[in-house]
Amino acid sequence: SYNFGVTTTASTNIKFHHNFLTAPDIDYGRGFTYNVAVAPGLCTGNEIYNNYFYDHPTSNQISGDGLKLYNNIIDTTRSASYRAVGTALEIGTYTGAEAGTINNEIYNNIIMNSASYGIKITFARQPTKNNLFKNNILFNNGLIEGSGHQLRYEFSDDNGAGIADNTFQNN
């Protein structure tokens, strides 16, 4: 698992590419987490691209700003034995990302074979907005839940910040 975990300082120009990440024999593990908790606009030039994330029991997460996620394959996201998670990619504000999840670009990815949703967009406490989802291929998701959902918006802990101004194009 790769964790972009930034709590008080900016992170810039981190490139994570050409990796194979898998966790077939453990009960809790993800390919990556991008969790940035600094003011918007301080994290620039960060990219996760040309990776193969295969067979993980826990969702990959983006929570913060300024990330480009492109040309990746996210294949087979299972659910951990003690909780049904299994979403291939969760986008939204989680603990620590007090600036919100904004200005990220998610494009040209293949997202497939997840137990739950292909992409879940959520927020808790801070906004999830101005994110671009373009040219992604989502298929064969919702396997365990039987929902077949490729994309889901989920609202929780609504403080009025919400989900707004996200762009979906040619997915």
Coordinates of N, CA, C and O in Angstrom, one line a residue:
S1 N 0.8 -1.2 0.0 CA 0.0 0.0 0.0 C 0.9 1.2 0.0 O 1.9 1.3 0.7
Y2 N 0.5 2.2 -0.8 CA 1.2 3.5 -0.8 C 0.3 4.6 -0.2 O -0.8 4.7 -0.6
N3 N 0.8 5.3 0.8 CA 0.0 6.3 1.5 C 0.7 7.7 1.3 O 1.8 7.9 1.8
F4 N 0.0 8.6 0.6 CA 0.3 10.0 0.5 C -0.3 10.6 1.8 O -1.4 11.0 1.7
G5 N 0.3 10.5 2.9 CA -0.3 11.0 4.1 C 0.4 12.3 4.6 O 1.5 12.3 5.1
V6 N -0.3 13.4 4.3 CA 0.3 14.7 4.6 C -0.6 15.4 5.7 O -1.8 15.5 5.5
T7 N 0.0 15.8 6.8 CA -0.9 16.4 7.8 C -0.7 17.9 8.0 O -1.6 18.6 8.2
T8 N 0.5 18.5 7.9 CA 0.7 19.9 8.1 C 1.5 20.6 7.1 O 1.5 21.9 7.1
T9 N 2.1 19.9 6.1 CA 2.9 20.6 5.1 C 2.5 20.2 3.7 O 1.9 19.2 3.6
A10 N 2.8 21.0 2.8 CA 2.4 20.8 1.4 C 3.3 19.6 0.9 O 4.4 19.4 1.3
S11 N 2.7 18.9 -0.1 CA 3.4 17.9 -0.8 C 3.3 18.2 -2.3 O 2.2 18.5 -2.8
T12 N 4.4 18.3 -3.0 CA 4.4 18.7 -4.4 C 5.3 17.7 -5.2 O 6.3 17.2 -4.7
N13 N 4.8 17.5 -6.4 CA 5.6 16.8 -7.4 C 6.0 15.4 -7.0 O 7.1 14.9 -7.4
I14 N 5.1 14.7 -6.3 CA 5.3 13.3 -6.0 C 4.8 12.5 -7.2 O 3.6 12.6 -7.6
K15 N 5.6 11.6 -7.8 CA 5.2 10.8 -8.9 C 5.3 9.3 -8.5 O 6.3 8.8 -8.1
F16 N 4.1 8.6 -8.5 CA 4.1 7.2 -8.2 C 3.6 6.5 -9.4 O 2.5 6.6 -9.8
H17 N 4.5 5.7 -10.0 CA 4.2 5.1 -11.3 C 4.9 3.8 -11.6 O 5.9 3.5 -11.0
H18 N 4.3 3.0 -12.5 CA 4.9 1.8 -13.0 C 5.1 0.8 -11.8 O 6.1 0.2 -11.7
N19 N 4.1 0.6 -11.0 CA 4.1 -0.3 -9.9 C 3.0 -1.4 -10.0 O 2.0 -1.1 -10.6
F20 N 3.3 -2.5 -9.4 CA 2.3 -3.6 -9.2 C 2.1 -3.7 -7.8 O 3.0 -4.1 -7.0
L21 N 0.9 -3.5 -7.3 CA 0.5 -3.6 -5.9 C -0.6 -4.6 -5.7 O -1.6 -4.5 -6.3
T22 N -0.4 -5.6 -4.8 CA -1.4 -6.6 -4.5 C -1.4 -6.9 -3.0 O -0.4 -6.8 -2.4
A23 N -2.5 -7.4 -2.6 CA -2.6 -7.9 -1.2 C -3.6 -9.1 -1.1 O -4.6 -9.0 -0.4
P24 N -3.3 -10.2 -1.7 CA -4.2 -11.3 -1.8 C -4.3 -12.1 -0.5 O -5.3 -12.8 -0.3
D25 N -3.3 -12.0 0.3 CA -3.3 -12.9 1.5 C -3.5 -12.2 2.8 O -3.2 -12.8 3.9
I26 N -4.0 -10.9 2.8 CA -4.2 -10.2 4.0 C -5.7 -9.8 4.1 O -6.3 -9.7 3.0
D27 N -6.2 -9.4 5.2 CA -7.6 -9.1 5.4 C -7.8 -7.6 5.3 O -9.0 -7.2 5.1
Y28 N -6.8 -6.8 5.4 CA -7.0 -5.3 5.3 C -5.8 -4.7 4.6 O -4.7 -4.7 5.1
G29 N -6.0 -4.2 3.4 CA -4.9 -3.6 2.7 C -5.5 -3.0 1.4 O -6.4 -3.5 0.8
R30 N -4.9 -1.9 1.0 CA -5.3 -1.2 -0.1 C -4.1 -0.8 -1.0 O -3.0 -0.9 -0.6
G31 N -4.4 -0.5 -2.2 CA -3.3 -0.1 -3.1 C -2.7 1.2 -2.8 O -1.5 1.4 -2.7
F32 N -3.6 2.2 -2.5 CA -3.1 3.6 -2.2 C -4.1 4.4 -1.4 O -5.3 4.1 -1.5
T33 N -3.6 5.4 -0.7 CA -4.4 6.4 -0.1 C -3.8 7.7 -0.3 O -2.6 7.9 -0.1
Y34 N -4.5 8.7 -0.8 CA -4.1 10.0 -1.0 C -4.9 10.9 0.0 O -6.0 11.2 -0.2
N35 N -4.3 11.2 1.2 CA -5.0 11.9 2.2 C -4.2 13.1 2.6 O -3.2 13.1 3.3
V36 N -4.7 14.3 2.1 CA -4.0 15.5 2.3 C -4.8 16.4 3.2 O -6.0 16.6 3.0
A37 N -4.2 17.0 4.3 CA -4.9 17.8 5.2 C -4.4 19.2 5.4 O -4.4 19.8 6.4
V38 N -3.9 19.8 4.3 CA -3.5 21.1 4.3 C -4.4 22.0 3.5 O -5.3 21.5 2.8
A39 N -4.3 23.3 3.5 CA -5.2 24.2 2.8 C -5.1 23.9 1.3 O -4.1 23.5 0.7
P40 N -6.3 24.1 0.6 CA -6.4 23.8 -0.8 C -5.3 24.6 -1.6 O -5.0 25.7 -1.2
G41 N -4.8 24.0 -2.6 CA -3.8 24.6 -3.5 C -2.4 24.5 -3.1 O -1.5 24.9 -3.9
L42 N -2.1 23.9 -2.0 CA -0.7 23.7 -1.5 C -0.1 22.4 -2.1 O 1.1 22.3 -2.0
C43 N -0.9 21.5 -2.5 CA -0.4 20.2 -3.0 C -0.6 20.2 -4.5 O -1.7 20.1 -5.0
T44 N 0.5 20.3 -5.2 CA 0.5 20.4 -6.7 C 1.4 19.5 -7.3 O 2.4 19.1 -6.7
G45 N 1.1 19.0 -8.5 CA 2.0 18.2 -9.3 C 2.1 16.8 -8.8 O 3.0 16.0 -9.3
N46 N 1.2 16.3 -7.9 CA 1.2 14.9 -7.5 C 0.5 14.0 -8.5 O -0.6 14.4 -8.9
E47 N 1.1 12.9 -8.8 CA 0.5 12.0 -9.8 C 0.6 10.5 -9.4 O 1.7 10.1 -8.9
I48 N -0.4 9.8 -9.7 CA -0.4 8.3 -9.5 C -0.8 7.8 -10.9 O -1.9 8.0 -11.4
Y49 N 0.1 7.2 -11.6 CA -0.2 6.8 -13.0 C 0.6 5.5 -13.4 O 1.6 5.1 -12.8
N50 N 0.0 4.8 -14.4 CA 0.6 3.6 -15.0 C 0.9 2.5 -14.0 O 1.9 1.9 -14.0
N51 N 0.0 2.3 -13.0 CA 0.1 1.3 -12.0 C -1.0 0.2 -12.2 O -2.0 0.5 -12.8
Y52 N -0.7 -1.0 -11.6 CA -1.7 -2.0 -11.6 C -1.9 -2.4 -10.2 O -1.0 -2.9 -9.5
F53 N -3.1 -2.1 -9.7 CA -3.6 -2.4 -8.3 C -4.5 -3.6 -8.4 O -5.6 -3.5 -9.0
Y54 N -4.0 -4.7 -7.9 CA -4.8 -6.0 -8.1 C -5.0 -6.7 -6.8 O -4.1 -6.9 -6.0
D55 N -6.3 -7.1 -6.6 CA -6.7 -8.0 -5.5 C -6.4 -7.4 -4.1 O -5.4 -7.8 -3.4
H56 N -7.2 -6.4 -3.7 CA -7.1 -5.8 -2.4 C -8.4 -5.9 -1.7 O -9.5 -5.8 -2.3
P57 N -8.3 -6.1 -0.3 CA -9.6 -6.2 0.4 C -10.2 -4.9 0.9 O -11.2 -4.9 1.6
T58 N -9.5 -3.8 0.6 CA -9.9 -2.5 1.2 C -9.9 -1.5 0.1 O -9.0 -1.5 -0.8
S59 N -10.8 -0.5 0.1 CA -10.9 0.5 -0.9 C -9.7 1.4 -1.0 O -9.1 1.7 0.0
N60 N -9.4 1.8 -2.2 CA -8.4 2.9 -2.4 C -9.1 4.2 -2.2 O -10.3 4.3 -2.5
Q61 N -8.4 5.2 -1.7 CA -9.0 6.5 -1.3 C -8.3 7.7 -1.8 O -7.1 7.7 -1.8
I62 N -9.1 8.7 -2.2 CA -8.5 10.0 -2.5 C -9.3 11.0 -1.6 O -10.5 11.1 -1.6
S63 N -8.5 11.7 -0.8 CA -9.1 12.7 0.1 C -8.1 13.9 0.2 O -7.1 13.7 0.9
G64 N -8.3 14.9 -0.5 CA -7.4 16.0 -0.5 C -7.5 16.7 -1.9 O -8.5 16.6 -2.6
D65 N -6.5 17.5 -2.2 CA -6.5 18.2 -3.5 C -5.3 18.0 -4.3 O -4.2 17.5 -3.8
G66 N -5.4 18.4 -5.6 CA -4.2 18.5 -6.5 C -3.6 17.2 -7.0 O -2.5 17.1 -7.4
L67 N -4.4 16.1 -7.0 CA -3.9 14.8 -7.5 C -4.4 14.5 -8.9 O -5.5 14.8 -9.2
K68 N -3.5 14.0 -9.7 CA -3.9 13.4 -11.0 C -3.7 11.9 -10.9 O -2.6 11.4 -10.6
L69 N -4.8 11.2 -11.1 CA -4.8 9.7 -11.1 C -5.2 9.3 -12.5 O -6.3 9.5 -12.9
Y70 N -4.3 8.7 -13.2 CA -4.5 8.3 -14.6 C -3.8 7.1 -15.1 O -2.7 6.8 -14.5
N71 N -4.3 6.5 -16.1 CA -3.7 5.3 -16.8 C -3.4 4.2 -15.8 O -2.4 3.5 -16.0
N72 N -4.3 4.0 -14.8 CA -4.1 2.9 -13.9 C -5.1 1.8 -14.1 O -6.2 2.1 -14.7
I73 N -4.9 0.6 -13.7 CA -5.9 -0.5 -13.6 C -6.1 -0.8 -12.2 O -5.1 -1.1 -11.4
I74 N -7.3 -0.7 -11.8 CA -7.7 -1.1 -10.4 C -8.6 -2.3 -10.6 O -9.8 -2.2 -11.0
D75 N -8.1 -3.5 -10.3 CA -8.8 -4.7 -10.6 C -8.9 -5.6 -9.3 O -8.0 -5.8 -8.6
T76 N -10.1 -6.0 -9.0 CA -10.5 -6.9 -7.9 C -10.3 -6.3 -6.6 O -9.2 -6.4 -5.9
T77 N -11.2 -5.5 -6.1 CA -11.3 -5.0 -4.8 C -12.3 -5.8 -4.0 O -13.5 -5.7 -4.3
R78 N -11.9 -6.5 -3.0 CA -12.7 -7.4 -2.3 C -13.2 -6.6 -1.0 O -12.9 -5.5 -0.8
S79 N -14.0 -7.3 -0.2 CA -14.4 -6.8 1.1 C -13.6 -7.5 2.2 O -13.4 -8.7 2.1
A80 N -13.2 -6.7 3.2 CA -12.5 -7.3 4.3 C -13.5 -8.2 5.0 O -14.7 -8.0 5.0
S81 N -13.1 -9.2 5.7 CA -14.0 -10.2 6.4 C -14.9 -9.6 7.4 O -16.0 -10.0 7.7
Y82 N -14.4 -8.5 8.1 CA -15.1 -7.9 9.2 C -16.0 -6.7 8.8 O -16.7 -6.2 9.6
R83 N -15.9 -6.2 7.5 CA -16.7 -5.2 7.1 C -16.8 -5.1 5.6 O -15.9 -5.4 4.9
A84 N -18.0 -4.8 5.1 CA -18.2 -4.8 3.7 C -17.8 -3.4 3.1 O -18.5 -2.4 3.3
V85 N -16.6 -3.3 2.5 CA -16.2 -2.1 1.9 C -16.1 -2.3 0.4 O -17.0 -2.0 -0.3
G86 N -15.1 -2.9 0.0 CA -15.0 -3.4 -1.4 C -15.2 -2.4 -2.5 O -15.4 -2.8 -3.7
T87 N -15.2 -1.1 -2.3 CA -15.3 -0.1 -3.4 C -13.9 0.1 -4.0 O -12.9 0.3 -3.2
A88 N -13.8 0.1 -5.3 CA -12.5 0.2 -5.9 C -11.8 1.5 -5.6 O -10.7 1.6 -5.3
L89 N -12.6 2.6 -5.7 CA -12.1 3.9 -5.5 C -13.1 4.8 -4.8 O -14.1 5.1 -5.3
E90 N -12.7 5.3 -3.6 CA -13.5 6.2 -2.8 C -12.9 7.6 -2.9 O -11.8 7.8 -2.7
I91 N -13.8 8.5 -3.3 CA -13.3 9.9 -3.4 C -14.2 10.7 -2.4 O -15.4 10.7 -2.4
G92 N -13.5 11.4 -1.5 CA -14.2 12.2 -0.5 C -13.4 12.5 0.7 O -12.3 12.0 0.9
T93 N -14.0 13.4 1.5 CA -13.2 13.8 2.7 C -13.4 12.8 3.8 O -14.5 12.5 4.3
Y94 N -12.2 12.4 4.3 CA -12.2 11.5 5.5 C -11.5 12.2 6.6 O -11.0 13.3 6.5
T95 N -11.3 11.5 7.7 CA -10.6 12.1 8.8 C -9.2 12.6 8.4 O -8.5 11.9 7.8
G96 N -9.0 13.8 8.8 CA -7.7 14.4 8.5 C -7.6 15.3 7.3 O -6.8 16.2 7.2
A97 N -8.5 15.2 6.3 CA -8.5 16.0 5.1 C -9.5 17.2 5.3 O -10.5 17.3 4.7
E98 N -9.1 18.0 6.2 CA -10.0 19.1 6.6 C -10.2 20.2 5.5 O -11.0 21.0 5.5
A99 N -9.3 20.2 4.5 CA -9.4 21.1 3.4 C -10.5 20.7 2.3 O -10.8 21.5 1.5
G100 N -10.9 19.5 2.4 CA -11.9 19.0 1.4 C -11.2 18.2 0.3 O -9.9 18.1 0.3
T101 N -12.0 17.6 -0.6 CA -11.5 16.8 -1.7 C -11.8 17.6 -2.9 O -12.9 17.5 -3.4
I102 N -10.9 18.4 -3.4 CA -11.1 19.3 -4.5 C -10.0 19.3 -5.6 O -8.9 19.0 -5.3
N103 N -10.4 19.7 -6.8 CA -9.4 19.9 -7.9 C -8.6 18.7 -8.2 O -7.4 18.8 -8.5
N104 N -9.1 17.5 -8.1 CA -8.4 16.3 -8.5 C -8.9 15.9 -9.9 O -10.0 16.2 -10.3
E105 N -8.0 15.2 -10.6 CA -8.3 14.7 -12.0 C -8.2 13.2 -12.0 O -7.1 12.7 -11.7
I106 N -9.2 12.5 -12.3 CA -9.3 11.1 -12.4 C -9.6 10.7 -13.8 O -10.8 10.9 -14.2
Y107 N -8.7 10.2 -14.6 CA -8.9 10.0 -16.0 C -8.1 8.8 -16.6 O -7.1 8.4 -16.1
N108 N -8.7 8.2 -17.6 CA -8.1 7.1 -18.4 C -7.7 5.9 -17.5 O -6.7 5.3 -17.7
N109 N -8.6 5.6 -16.5 CA -8.3 4.5 -15.7 C -9.3 3.3 -16.0 O -10.4 3.6 -16.5
I110 N -8.9 2.1 -15.8 CA -9.8 1.0 -15.9 C -10.1 0.5 -14.4 O -9.2 0.2 -13.7
I111 N -11.4 0.5 -14.1 CA -11.8 0.1 -12.7 C -12.8 -1.0 -12.8 O -13.9 -0.8 -13.4
M112 N -12.4 -2.2 -12.3 CA -13.2 -3.4 -12.6 C -13.2 -4.4 -11.4 O -12.3 -4.4 -10.6
N113 N -14.2 -5.2 -11.4 CA -14.3 -6.4 -10.5 C -14.3 -6.0 -9.1 O -13.6 -6.7 -8.3
S114 N -14.9 -5.0 -8.7 CA -15.0 -4.6 -7.2 C -16.2 -5.3 -6.6 O -17.2 -5.5 -7.2
A115 N -16.1 -5.6 -5.3 CA -17.2 -6.2 -4.6 C -18.3 -5.2 -4.5 O -19.5 -5.6 -4.5
S116 N -18.0 -4.0 -4.3 CA -19.0 -2.9 -4.2 C -19.0 -2.0 -5.4 O -19.0 -2.5 -6.5
Y117 N -18.9 -0.7 -5.2 CA -19.0 0.2 -6.3 C -17.6 0.4 -7.0 O -16.6 0.2 -6.4
G118 N -17.7 0.8 -8.3 CA -16.5 1.1 -9.0 C -15.9 2.4 -8.4 O -14.7 2.5 -8.0
I119 N -16.7 3.5 -8.3 CA -16.3 4.8 -7.7 C -17.4 5.2 -6.8 O -18.6 5.2 -7.1
K120 N -17.1 5.6 -5.6 CA -18.0 6.1 -4.6 C -17.6 7.5 -4.2 O -16.4 7.7 -3.8
I121 N -18.4 8.5 -4.4 CA -18.1 9.9 -4.1 C -18.9 10.2 -2.8 O -20.1 10.1 -2.8
T122 N -18.2 10.7 -1.8 CA -18.8 11.0 -0.5 C -18.2 12.2 0.1 O -17.2 12.8 -0.4
F123 N -18.8 12.7 1.2 CA -18.1 13.7 2.0 C -18.6 13.6 3.4 O -19.7 13.1 3.7
A124 N -17.7 14.0 4.3 CA -18.1 14.1 5.7 C -17.3 15.3 6.2 O -16.0 15.3 6.1
R125 N -17.9 16.4 6.6 CA -17.3 17.6 7.2 C -16.8 18.6 6.2 O -17.0 19.8 6.4
Q126 N -16.2 18.2 5.1 CA -15.7 19.2 4.1 C -16.1 18.8 2.7 O -16.5 17.7 2.4
P127 N -16.1 19.8 1.8 CA -16.6 19.5 0.4 C -15.9 18.6 -0.4 O -14.6 18.4 -0.3
T128 N -16.6 17.9 -1.3 CA -16.0 17.1 -2.4 C -16.5 17.8 -3.7 O -17.6 17.7 -4.1
K129 N -15.6 18.6 -4.3 CA -16.0 19.5 -5.4 C -14.9 19.7 -6.4 O -13.7 19.5 -6.1
N130 N -15.3 20.2 -7.6 CA -14.4 20.5 -8.7 C -13.4 19.4 -9.0 O -12.3 19.7 -9.4
N131 N -13.9 18.2 -9.0 CA -13.1 17.1 -9.4 C -13.5 16.7 -10.8 O -14.7 16.8 -11.2
L132 N -12.6 16.2 -11.6 CA -12.8 15.8 -13.0 C -12.7 14.3 -13.1 O -11.7 13.7 -12.7
F133 N -13.8 13.7 -13.7 CA -13.8 12.2 -14.0 C -13.9 12.1 -15.5 O -15.0 12.4 -16.0
K134 N -12.9 11.7 -16.2 CA -12.9 11.7 -17.6 C -12.3 10.4 -18.2 O -11.3 10.0 -17.8
N135 N -13.0 9.8 -19.2 CA -12.5 8.7 -20.0 C -12.1 7.5 -19.1 O -11.2 6.7 -19.5
N136 N -12.8 7.3 -18.1 CA -12.6 6.1 -17.2 C -13.5 4.9 -17.7 O -14.6 5.2 -18.2
I137 N -13.1 3.7 -17.6 CA -13.9 2.6 -18.0 C -14.2 1.9 -16.7 O -13.3 1.5 -15.9
L138 N -15.5 1.7 -16.3 CA -15.9 1.0 -15.1 C -16.8 -0.1 -15.6 O -17.8 0.1 -16.3
F139 N -16.4 -1.4 -15.1 CA -17.3 -2.5 -15.5 C -17.1 -3.6 -14.5 O -16.1 -3.7 -13.8
N140 N -18.2 -4.4 -14.4 CA -18.2 -5.6 -13.6 C -18.0 -5.3 -12.1 O -17.4 -6.1 -11.4
N141 N -18.6 -4.2 -11.7 CA -18.5 -3.8 -10.2 C -19.8 -4.2 -9.5 O -20.8 -4.4 -10.2
G142 N -19.8 -4.2 -8.2 CA -20.9 -4.6 -7.4 C -21.1 -6.1 -7.4 O -22.2 -6.6 -7.3
L143 N -20.1 -6.8 -7.4 CA -20.1 -8.3 -7.5 C -20.8 -8.9 -6.3 O -21.6 -9.8 -6.4
I144 N -20.3 -8.6 -5.1 CA -20.8 -9.2 -3.9 C -22.2 -8.6 -3.5 O -23.1 -9.3 -3.2
E145 N -22.3 -7.3 -3.6 CA -23.5 -6.7 -3.2 C -24.6 -7.0 -4.3 O -25.8 -6.8 -4.0
G146 N -24.2 -7.4 -5.4 CA -25.2 -7.7 -6.5 C -25.9 -6.4 -7.0 O -26.8 -6.5 -7.8
S147 N -25.3 -5.3 -6.7 CA -25.9 -4.0 -7.2 C -25.6 -3.7 -8.6 O -26.3 -3.1 -9.3
G148 N -24.4 -4.1 -9.0 CA -23.9 -3.7 -10.3 C -23.6 -2.2 -10.5 O -23.5 -1.8 -11.6
H149 N -23.6 -1.5 -9.4 CA -23.4 -0.1 -9.5 C -22.0 0.2 -9.8 O -21.0 -0.3 -9.2
Q150 N -21.8 1.1 -10.8 CA -20.5 1.5 -11.2 C -20.1 2.8 -10.5 O -18.9 3.0 -10.2
L151 N -21.1 3.7 -10.2 CA -20.8 5.0 -9.5 C -21.9 5.2 -8.5 O -23.1 5.0 -8.7
R152 N -21.5 5.8 -7.3 CA -22.5 6.1 -6.3 C -22.1 7.4 -5.6 O -20.9 7.6 -5.3
Y153 N -23.1 8.3 -5.4 CA -22.9 9.4 -4.6 C -23.5 9.1 -3.2 O -24.5 8.5 -3.1
E154 N -22.7 9.4 -2.1 CA -23.2 9.0 -0.8 C -23.0 10.2 0.1 O -21.9 10.8 0.2
F155 N -24.0 10.7 0.8 CA -23.9 11.8 1.7 C -23.9 11.4 3.1 O -24.7 10.5 3.5
S156 N -23.0 11.9 3.9 CA -23.0 11.6 5.4 C -22.5 12.9 6.1 O -21.7 13.6 5.6
D157 N -22.9 13.0 7.3 CA -22.5 14.1 8.2 C -22.6 15.5 7.5 O -21.7 16.3 7.4
D158 N -23.7 15.7 6.9 CA -23.9 16.9 6.1 C -23.8 18.2 6.9 O -24.6 18.5 7.8
N159 N -22.8 19.0 6.6 CA -22.7 20.3 7.2 C -22.9 21.4 6.2 O -22.6 22.6 6.5
G160 N -23.5 21.1 5.1 CA -23.7 22.1 4.1 C -22.6 22.2 3.1 O -22.7 22.9 2.1
A161 N -21.5 21.5 3.3 CA -20.4 21.6 2.4 C -20.6 20.8 1.1 O -20.5 21.4 0.0
G162 N -21.0 19.6 1.2 CA -21.6 18.8 0.2 C -20.7 18.4 -1.0 O -19.5 18.6 -1.0
I163 N -21.3 17.9 -2.0 CA -20.7 17.5 -3.2 C -21.2 18.4 -4.3 O -22.4 18.5 -4.5
A164 N -20.3 19.1 -5.0 CA -20.8 20.0 -6.0 C -19.7 20.2 -7.1 O -18.5 20.0 -6.9
D165 N -20.2 20.6 -8.2 CA -19.4 21.0 -9.4 C -18.3 20.0 -9.8 O -17.2 20.4 -10.2
N166 N -18.6 18.7 -9.7 CA -17.8 17.7 -10.2 C -18.2 17.5 -11.7 O -19.3 17.6 -12.0
T167 N -17.2 17.1 -12.5 CA -17.5 17.0 -13.9 C -17.2 15.5 -14.3 O -16.2 14.9 -14.0
F168 N -18.2 15.0 -15.0 CA -18.1 13.6 -15.6 C -18.2 13.7 -17.1 O -19.2 14.2 -17.6
Q169 N -17.2 13.2 -17.7 CA -17.1 13.3 -19.2 C -16.6 12.0 -19.8 O -15.5 11.5 -19.5
N170 N -17.4 11.4 -20.7 CA -17.0 10.3 -21.6 C -16.5 9.1 -20.8 O -15.6 8.4 -21.1
N171 N -17.2 8.8 -19.6 CA -16.9 7.6 -18.9 C -17.7 6.4 -19.4 O -18.8 6.6 -19.9

